[in-house]
Tab-separated table of C-alpha atoms in Angstrom:
chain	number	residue	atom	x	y	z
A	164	UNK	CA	18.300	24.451	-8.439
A	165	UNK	CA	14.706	24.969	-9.985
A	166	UNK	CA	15.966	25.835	-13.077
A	167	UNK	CA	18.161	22.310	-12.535
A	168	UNK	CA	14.613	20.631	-11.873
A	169	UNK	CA	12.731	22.236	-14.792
A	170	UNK	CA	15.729	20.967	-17.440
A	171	UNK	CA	15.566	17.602	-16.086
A	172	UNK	CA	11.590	17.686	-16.930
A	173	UNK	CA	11.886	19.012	-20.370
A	174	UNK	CA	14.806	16.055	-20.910
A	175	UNK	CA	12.288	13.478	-19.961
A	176	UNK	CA	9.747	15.256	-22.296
A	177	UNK	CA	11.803	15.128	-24.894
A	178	UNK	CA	13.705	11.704	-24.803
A	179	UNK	CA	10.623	9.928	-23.647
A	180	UNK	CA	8.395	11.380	-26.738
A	181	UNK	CA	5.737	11.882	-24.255
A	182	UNK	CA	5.503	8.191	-23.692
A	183	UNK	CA	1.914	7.166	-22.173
A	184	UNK	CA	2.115	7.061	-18.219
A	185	UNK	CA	5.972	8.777	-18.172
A	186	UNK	CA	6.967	10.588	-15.262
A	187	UNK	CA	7.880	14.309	-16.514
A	188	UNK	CA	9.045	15.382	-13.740
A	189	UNK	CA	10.044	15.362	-9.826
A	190	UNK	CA	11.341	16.802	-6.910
A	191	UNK	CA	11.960	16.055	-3.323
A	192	UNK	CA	13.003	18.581	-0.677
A	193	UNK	CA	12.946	18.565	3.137
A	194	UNK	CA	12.404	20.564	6.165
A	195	UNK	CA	12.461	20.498	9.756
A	196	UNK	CA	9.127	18.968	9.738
A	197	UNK	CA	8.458	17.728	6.622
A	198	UNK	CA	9.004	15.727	3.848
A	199	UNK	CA	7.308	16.726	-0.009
A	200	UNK	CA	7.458	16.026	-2.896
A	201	UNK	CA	6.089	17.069	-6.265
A	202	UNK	CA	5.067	14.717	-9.513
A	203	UNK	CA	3.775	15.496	-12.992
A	204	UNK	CA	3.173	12.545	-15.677
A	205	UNK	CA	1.301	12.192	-19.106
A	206	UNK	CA	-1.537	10.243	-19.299
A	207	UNK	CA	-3.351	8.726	-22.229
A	208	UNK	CA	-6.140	10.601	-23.993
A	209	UNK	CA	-5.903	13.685	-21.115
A	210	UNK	CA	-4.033	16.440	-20.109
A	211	UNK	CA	-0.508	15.966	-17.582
A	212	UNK	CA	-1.459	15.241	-14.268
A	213	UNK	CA	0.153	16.434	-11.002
A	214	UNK	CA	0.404	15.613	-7.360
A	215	UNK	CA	2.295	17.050	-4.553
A	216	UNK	CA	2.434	15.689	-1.077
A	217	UNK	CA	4.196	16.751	2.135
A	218	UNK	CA	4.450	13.925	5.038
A	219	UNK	CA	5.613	14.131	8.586
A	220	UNK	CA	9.349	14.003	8.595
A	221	UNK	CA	9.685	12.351	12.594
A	222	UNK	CA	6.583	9.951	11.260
A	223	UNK	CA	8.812	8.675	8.297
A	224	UNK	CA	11.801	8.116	10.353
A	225	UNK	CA	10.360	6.609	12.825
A	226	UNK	CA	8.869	3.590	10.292
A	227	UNK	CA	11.052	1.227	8.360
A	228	UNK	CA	13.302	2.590	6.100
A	229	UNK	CA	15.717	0.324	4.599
A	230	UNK	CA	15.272	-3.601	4.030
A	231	UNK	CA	18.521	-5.257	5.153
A	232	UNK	CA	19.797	-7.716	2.843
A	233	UNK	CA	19.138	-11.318	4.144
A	234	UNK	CA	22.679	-12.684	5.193
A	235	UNK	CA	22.802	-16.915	6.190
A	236	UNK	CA	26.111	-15.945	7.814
A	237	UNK	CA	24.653	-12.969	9.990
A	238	UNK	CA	21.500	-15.236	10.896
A	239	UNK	CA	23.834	-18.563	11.639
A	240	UNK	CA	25.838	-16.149	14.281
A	241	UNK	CA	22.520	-14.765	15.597
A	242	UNK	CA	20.977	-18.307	16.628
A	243	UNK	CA	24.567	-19.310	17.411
A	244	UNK	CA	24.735	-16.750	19.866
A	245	UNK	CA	21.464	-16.965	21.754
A	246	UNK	CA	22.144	-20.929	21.907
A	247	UNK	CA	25.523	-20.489	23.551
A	248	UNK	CA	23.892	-18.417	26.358
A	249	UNK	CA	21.479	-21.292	26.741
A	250	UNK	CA	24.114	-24.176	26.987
A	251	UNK	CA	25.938	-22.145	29.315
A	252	UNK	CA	23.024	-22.458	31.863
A	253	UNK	CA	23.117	-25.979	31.746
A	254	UNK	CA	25.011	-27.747	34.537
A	255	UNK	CA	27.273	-29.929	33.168
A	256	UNK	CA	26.885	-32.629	35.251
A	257	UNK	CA	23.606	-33.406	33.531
A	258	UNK	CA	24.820	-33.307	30.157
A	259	UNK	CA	27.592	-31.798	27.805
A	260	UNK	CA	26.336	-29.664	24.676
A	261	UNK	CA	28.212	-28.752	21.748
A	262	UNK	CA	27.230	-25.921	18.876
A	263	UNK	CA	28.548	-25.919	15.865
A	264	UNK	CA	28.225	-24.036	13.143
A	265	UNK	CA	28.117	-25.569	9.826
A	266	UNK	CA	28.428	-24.089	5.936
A	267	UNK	CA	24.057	-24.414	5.706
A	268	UNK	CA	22.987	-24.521	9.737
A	269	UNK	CA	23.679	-24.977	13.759
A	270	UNK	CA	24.188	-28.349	14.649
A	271	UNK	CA	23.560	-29.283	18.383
A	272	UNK	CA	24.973	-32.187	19.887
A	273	UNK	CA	24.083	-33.271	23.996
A	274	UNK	CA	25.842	-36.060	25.594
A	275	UNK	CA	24.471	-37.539	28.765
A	276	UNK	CA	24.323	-40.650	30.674
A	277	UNK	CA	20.306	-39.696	30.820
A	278	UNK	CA	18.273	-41.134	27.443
A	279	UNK	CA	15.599	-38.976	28.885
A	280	UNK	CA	17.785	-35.933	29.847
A	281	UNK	CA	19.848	-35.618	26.622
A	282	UNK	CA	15.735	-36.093	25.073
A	283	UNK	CA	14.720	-33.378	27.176
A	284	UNK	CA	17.838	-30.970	26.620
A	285	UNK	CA	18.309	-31.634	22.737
A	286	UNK	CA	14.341	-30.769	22.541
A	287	UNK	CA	14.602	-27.572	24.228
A	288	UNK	CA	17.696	-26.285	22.327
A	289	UNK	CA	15.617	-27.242	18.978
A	290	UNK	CA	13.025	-25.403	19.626
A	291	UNK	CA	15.415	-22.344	20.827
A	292	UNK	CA	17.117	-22.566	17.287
A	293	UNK	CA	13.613	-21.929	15.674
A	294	UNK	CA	12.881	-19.406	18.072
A	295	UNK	CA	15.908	-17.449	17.985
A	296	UNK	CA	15.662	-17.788	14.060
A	297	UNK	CA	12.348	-16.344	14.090
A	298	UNK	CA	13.484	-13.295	16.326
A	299	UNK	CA	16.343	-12.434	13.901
A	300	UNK	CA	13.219	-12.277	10.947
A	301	UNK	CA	11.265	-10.584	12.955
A	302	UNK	CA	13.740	-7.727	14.004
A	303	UNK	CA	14.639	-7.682	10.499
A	304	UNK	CA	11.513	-7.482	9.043
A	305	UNK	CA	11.761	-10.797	7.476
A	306	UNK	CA	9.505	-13.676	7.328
A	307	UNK	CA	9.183	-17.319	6.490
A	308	UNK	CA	7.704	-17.512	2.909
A	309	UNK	CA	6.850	-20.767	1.172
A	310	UNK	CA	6.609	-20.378	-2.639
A	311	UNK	CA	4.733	-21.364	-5.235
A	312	UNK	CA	6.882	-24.617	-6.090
A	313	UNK	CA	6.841	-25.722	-2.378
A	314	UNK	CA	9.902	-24.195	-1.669
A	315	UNK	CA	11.037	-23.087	1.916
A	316	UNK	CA	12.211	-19.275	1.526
A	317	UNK	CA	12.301	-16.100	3.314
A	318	UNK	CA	11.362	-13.283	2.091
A	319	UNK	CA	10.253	-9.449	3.376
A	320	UNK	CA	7.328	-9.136	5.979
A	321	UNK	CA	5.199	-7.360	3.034
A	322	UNK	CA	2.043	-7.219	5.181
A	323	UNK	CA	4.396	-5.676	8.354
A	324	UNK	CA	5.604	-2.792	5.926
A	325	UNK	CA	2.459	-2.139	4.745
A	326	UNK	CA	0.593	-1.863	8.142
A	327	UNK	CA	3.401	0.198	9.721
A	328	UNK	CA	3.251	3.000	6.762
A	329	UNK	CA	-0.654	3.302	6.591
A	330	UNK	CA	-0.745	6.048	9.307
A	331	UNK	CA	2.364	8.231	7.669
A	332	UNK	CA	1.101	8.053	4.374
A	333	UNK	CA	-2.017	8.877	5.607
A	334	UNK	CA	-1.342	12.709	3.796
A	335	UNK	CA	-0.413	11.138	0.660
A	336	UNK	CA	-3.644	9.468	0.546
A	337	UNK	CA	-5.483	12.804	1.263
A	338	UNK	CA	-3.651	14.154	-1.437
A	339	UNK	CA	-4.648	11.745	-4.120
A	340	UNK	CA	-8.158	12.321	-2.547
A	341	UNK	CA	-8.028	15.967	-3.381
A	342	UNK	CA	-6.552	15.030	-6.693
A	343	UNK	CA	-9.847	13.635	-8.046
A	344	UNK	CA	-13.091	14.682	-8.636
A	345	UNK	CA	-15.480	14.944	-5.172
A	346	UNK	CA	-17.874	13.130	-7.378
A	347	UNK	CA	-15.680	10.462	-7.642
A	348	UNK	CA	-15.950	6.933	-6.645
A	349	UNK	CA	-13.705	4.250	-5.449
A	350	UNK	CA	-12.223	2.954	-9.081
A	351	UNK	CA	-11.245	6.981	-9.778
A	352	UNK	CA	-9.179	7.185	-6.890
A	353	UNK	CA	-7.251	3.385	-8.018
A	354	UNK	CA	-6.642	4.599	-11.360
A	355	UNK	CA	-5.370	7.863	-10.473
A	356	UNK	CA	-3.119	5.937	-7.788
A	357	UNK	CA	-2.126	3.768	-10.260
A	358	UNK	CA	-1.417	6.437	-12.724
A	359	UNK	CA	1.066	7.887	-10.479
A	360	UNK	CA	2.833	4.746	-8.885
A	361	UNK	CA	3.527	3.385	-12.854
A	362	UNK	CA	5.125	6.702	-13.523
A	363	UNK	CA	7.553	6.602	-10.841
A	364	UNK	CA	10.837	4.398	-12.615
A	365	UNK	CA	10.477	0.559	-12.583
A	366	UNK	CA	13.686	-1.388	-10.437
A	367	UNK	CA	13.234	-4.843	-11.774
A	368	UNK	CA	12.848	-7.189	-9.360
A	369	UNK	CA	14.558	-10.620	-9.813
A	370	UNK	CA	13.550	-14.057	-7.878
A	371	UNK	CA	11.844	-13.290	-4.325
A	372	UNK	CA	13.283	-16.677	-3.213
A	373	UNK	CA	16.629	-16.095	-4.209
A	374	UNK	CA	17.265	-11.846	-4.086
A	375	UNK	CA	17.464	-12.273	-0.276
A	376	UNK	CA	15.734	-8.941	0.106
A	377	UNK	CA	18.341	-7.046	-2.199
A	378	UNK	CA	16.106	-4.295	-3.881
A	379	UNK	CA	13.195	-4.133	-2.130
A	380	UNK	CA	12.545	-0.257	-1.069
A	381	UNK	CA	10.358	0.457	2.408
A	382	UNK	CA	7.582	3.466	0.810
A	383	UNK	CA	10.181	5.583	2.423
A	384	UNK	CA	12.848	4.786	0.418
A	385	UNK	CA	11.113	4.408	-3.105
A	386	UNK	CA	9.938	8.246	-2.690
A	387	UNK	CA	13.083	9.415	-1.391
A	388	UNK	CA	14.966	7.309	-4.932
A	389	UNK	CA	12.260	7.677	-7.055
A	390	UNK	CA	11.844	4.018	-7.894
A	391	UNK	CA	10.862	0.720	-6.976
A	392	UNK	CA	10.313	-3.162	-7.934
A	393	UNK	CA	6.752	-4.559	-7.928
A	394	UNK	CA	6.843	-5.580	-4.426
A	395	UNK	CA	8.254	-2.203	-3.540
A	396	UNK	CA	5.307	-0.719	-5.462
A	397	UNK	CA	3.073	-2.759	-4.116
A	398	UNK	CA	3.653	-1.954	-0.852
A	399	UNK	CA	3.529	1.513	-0.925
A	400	UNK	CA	-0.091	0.941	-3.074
A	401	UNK	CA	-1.606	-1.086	-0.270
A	402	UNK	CA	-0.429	1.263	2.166
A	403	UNK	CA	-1.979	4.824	0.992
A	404	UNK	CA	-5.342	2.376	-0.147
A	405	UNK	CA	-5.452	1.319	2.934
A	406	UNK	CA	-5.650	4.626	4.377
A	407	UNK	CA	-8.399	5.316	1.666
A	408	UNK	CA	-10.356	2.064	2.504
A	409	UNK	CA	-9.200	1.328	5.896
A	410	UNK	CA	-11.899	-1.822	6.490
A	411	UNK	CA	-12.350	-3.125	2.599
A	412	UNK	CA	-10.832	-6.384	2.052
A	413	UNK	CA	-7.732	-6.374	0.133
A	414	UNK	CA	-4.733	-9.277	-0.632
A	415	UNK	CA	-1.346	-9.114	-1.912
A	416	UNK	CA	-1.089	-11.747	-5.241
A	417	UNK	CA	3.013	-12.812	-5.170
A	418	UNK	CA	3.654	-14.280	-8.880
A	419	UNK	CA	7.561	-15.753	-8.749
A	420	UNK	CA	8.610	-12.537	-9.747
A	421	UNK	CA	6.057	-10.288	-9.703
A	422	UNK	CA	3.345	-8.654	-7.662
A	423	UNK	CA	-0.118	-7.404	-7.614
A	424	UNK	CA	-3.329	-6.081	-5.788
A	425	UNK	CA	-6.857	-7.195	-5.219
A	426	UNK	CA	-9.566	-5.309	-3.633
A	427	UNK	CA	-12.812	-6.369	-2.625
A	428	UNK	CA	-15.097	-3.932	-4.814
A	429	UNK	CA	-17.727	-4.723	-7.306
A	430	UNK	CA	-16.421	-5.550	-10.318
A	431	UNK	CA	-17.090	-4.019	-13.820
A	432	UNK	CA	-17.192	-5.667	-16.814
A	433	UNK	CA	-14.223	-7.482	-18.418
A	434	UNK	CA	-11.974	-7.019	-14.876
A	435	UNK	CA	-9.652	-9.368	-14.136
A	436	UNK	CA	-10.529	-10.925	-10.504
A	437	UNK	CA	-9.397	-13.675	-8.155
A	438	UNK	CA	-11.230	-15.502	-5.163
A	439	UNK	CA	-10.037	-16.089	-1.931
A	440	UNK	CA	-11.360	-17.321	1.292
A	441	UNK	CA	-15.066	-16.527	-0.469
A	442	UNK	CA	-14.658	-13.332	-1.837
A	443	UNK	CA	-14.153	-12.190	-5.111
A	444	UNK	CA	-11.361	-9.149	-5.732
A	445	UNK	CA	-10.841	-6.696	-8.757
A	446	UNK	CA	-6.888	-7.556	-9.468
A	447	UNK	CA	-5.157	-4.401	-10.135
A	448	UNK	CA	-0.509	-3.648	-10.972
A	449	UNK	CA	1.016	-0.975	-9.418
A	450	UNK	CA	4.396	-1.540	-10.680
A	451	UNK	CA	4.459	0.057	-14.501
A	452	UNK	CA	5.831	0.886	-16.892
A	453	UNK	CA	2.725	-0.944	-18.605
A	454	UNK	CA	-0.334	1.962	-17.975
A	455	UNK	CA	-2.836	-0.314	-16.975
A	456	UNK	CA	-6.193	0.540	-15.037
A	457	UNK	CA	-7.761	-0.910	-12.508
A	458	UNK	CA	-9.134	-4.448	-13.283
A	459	UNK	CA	-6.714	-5.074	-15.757
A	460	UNK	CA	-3.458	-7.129	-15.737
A	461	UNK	CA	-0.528	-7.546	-18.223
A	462	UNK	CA	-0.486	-11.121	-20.217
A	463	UNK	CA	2.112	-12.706	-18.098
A	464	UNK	CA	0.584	-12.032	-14.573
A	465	UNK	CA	-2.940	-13.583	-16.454
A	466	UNK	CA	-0.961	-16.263	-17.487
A	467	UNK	CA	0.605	-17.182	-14.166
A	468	UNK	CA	-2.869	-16.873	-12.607
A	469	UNK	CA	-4.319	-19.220	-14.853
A	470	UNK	CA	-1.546	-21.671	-13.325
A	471	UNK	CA	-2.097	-21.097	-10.119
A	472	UNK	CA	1.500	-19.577	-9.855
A	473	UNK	CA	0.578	-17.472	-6.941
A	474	UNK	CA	0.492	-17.324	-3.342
A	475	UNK	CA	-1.883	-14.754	-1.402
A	476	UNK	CA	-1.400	-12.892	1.617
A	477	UNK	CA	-4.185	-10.775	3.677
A	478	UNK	CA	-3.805	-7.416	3.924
């Protein structure tokens, strides 16, 4: 099997012609209690770079794994469900309700000799709808996203994912830690981060509004395929930085089909920054294959910034 391993690498060597930023090699193996895994990649102008990493095996089950795919028809019988159960309690003497399901929604319909009863009922199953809706998202790890073109979507709970893997990639972030310089400050530890997370095989991601979910990778399940999307890469960034700076200020930048990073450090000369909500954050792309550092962003995400093609959430 390690001879296996150490082919593969030399493959990648080859084929790749020691492309800038290519991962060279990797390997994944499990235990009992543990999860590691072991990286090497080239970097421009120095010498291969490594990392390996073991994480708590019960700690990675235990947090999201897979994204389920958004399904209308699973959500429709979801709220259709929970709104049956509610007609069911009321007495029909006071009114008559009907659910239906249509091709694009629930449609509720209350008869009653009442104006203000059928008001009263027909209010209360609205709101259920919406609530129900909600719980189905939020046992899914969904949530209501609007885009940048105004445009009522759904999309994965990014921040969710991000705040539920801090604490089990908590190791990983030691490890990247170790993997610079103790002299080192802040924008070291970014651009060896980055170094690493452009390596690992880009998964293009196609429209956020319109991929339902399909693609996106949970940290756990980009390390355990070895690749990832931008929003997949950028959540697994903003986790192990977050375990790095646990109270600097950092924001997720969605593009229509891309994704970046801000954090709130000073900024150098010639970095690429954004404000929000008064504070001014070094922008920074996790996703690859473009090797760029800290501060600097490829020509279409500058682009869409200059348009104000973004939305921001808080990490």
């Amino acid at each position: 099997m390690q001879s296996c391993r150490l082919f593969i690498g030399l493959l990648l060597w080859m084929f790749t012609g020691h492309a800038v930023g290519a991962q060279l090699s990797f390997s994944a193996s499990q235990s009992a209690e543990a999860l590691s895994y072991d990286y090497r990649w080239s970097r421009q102008g120095q010498p291969p770079a490594s990392l390996s990493f073991s994480l708590d095996r019960q700690a990675m089950v235990e947090a999201p794994a897979i994204q389920k795919t958004y399904s209308l028809a699973l959500v429709q019988r979801y709220v259709y469900v929970e709104l049956m159960k509610a007609a069911k309690e009321i007495d029909p003497k006071q009114a008559r309700v009907k659910i239906n399901r249509l091709h694009r929604g629930i449609e509720i319909r209350v008869s009653s000799t009442s104006e203000a009863t059928n008001k009263r009922i027909s209010e209360e199953l609205s709101v259920l709808r919406e609530q129900a809706y909600d719980s189905y998202l939020q046992e899914n790890y969904y949530t209501r996203y609007t885009t940048v073109f105004n445009e009522e979507a759904v999309k994965p709970d990014h921040i969710r994912f991000i705040n539920e893997y801090i604490e089990p990639l908590i190791p990983l972030s030691q490890a990247i830690y170790d993997s610079v310089s103790q002299q080192a400050d802040a924008r070291e530890y970014f651009n060896f981060l980055l170094s690493w997370v452009q390596s690992i095989p880009y998964d293009r991601l196609s429209n956020r509004a319109d991929n339902n979910g399909g693609g996106f990778l949970p940290p756990a399940g980009l390390l355990a395929q070895n690749k990832g999307d931008c929003d997949s890469k950028s959540v697994l960034t903003a986790a192990i930085a977050r375990g790095f700076l646990p109270d600097t200020p950092m924001i997720l930048v969605l593009l229509p089909r891309h994704a970046l990073l801000g954090v709130a450090l000073a900024p150098q000369a010639g970095d690429q920054t954004l404000t929000y909500d008064g504070k001014s954050y070094v922008l920074f792309e996790p996703t690859g294959p473009a090797k760029l550092p800290m501060g600097e962003v490829a020509p279409d995400s500058q682009q869409a910034l200059a348009n104000r093609h973004f939305t921001i959430e808080q990490i």
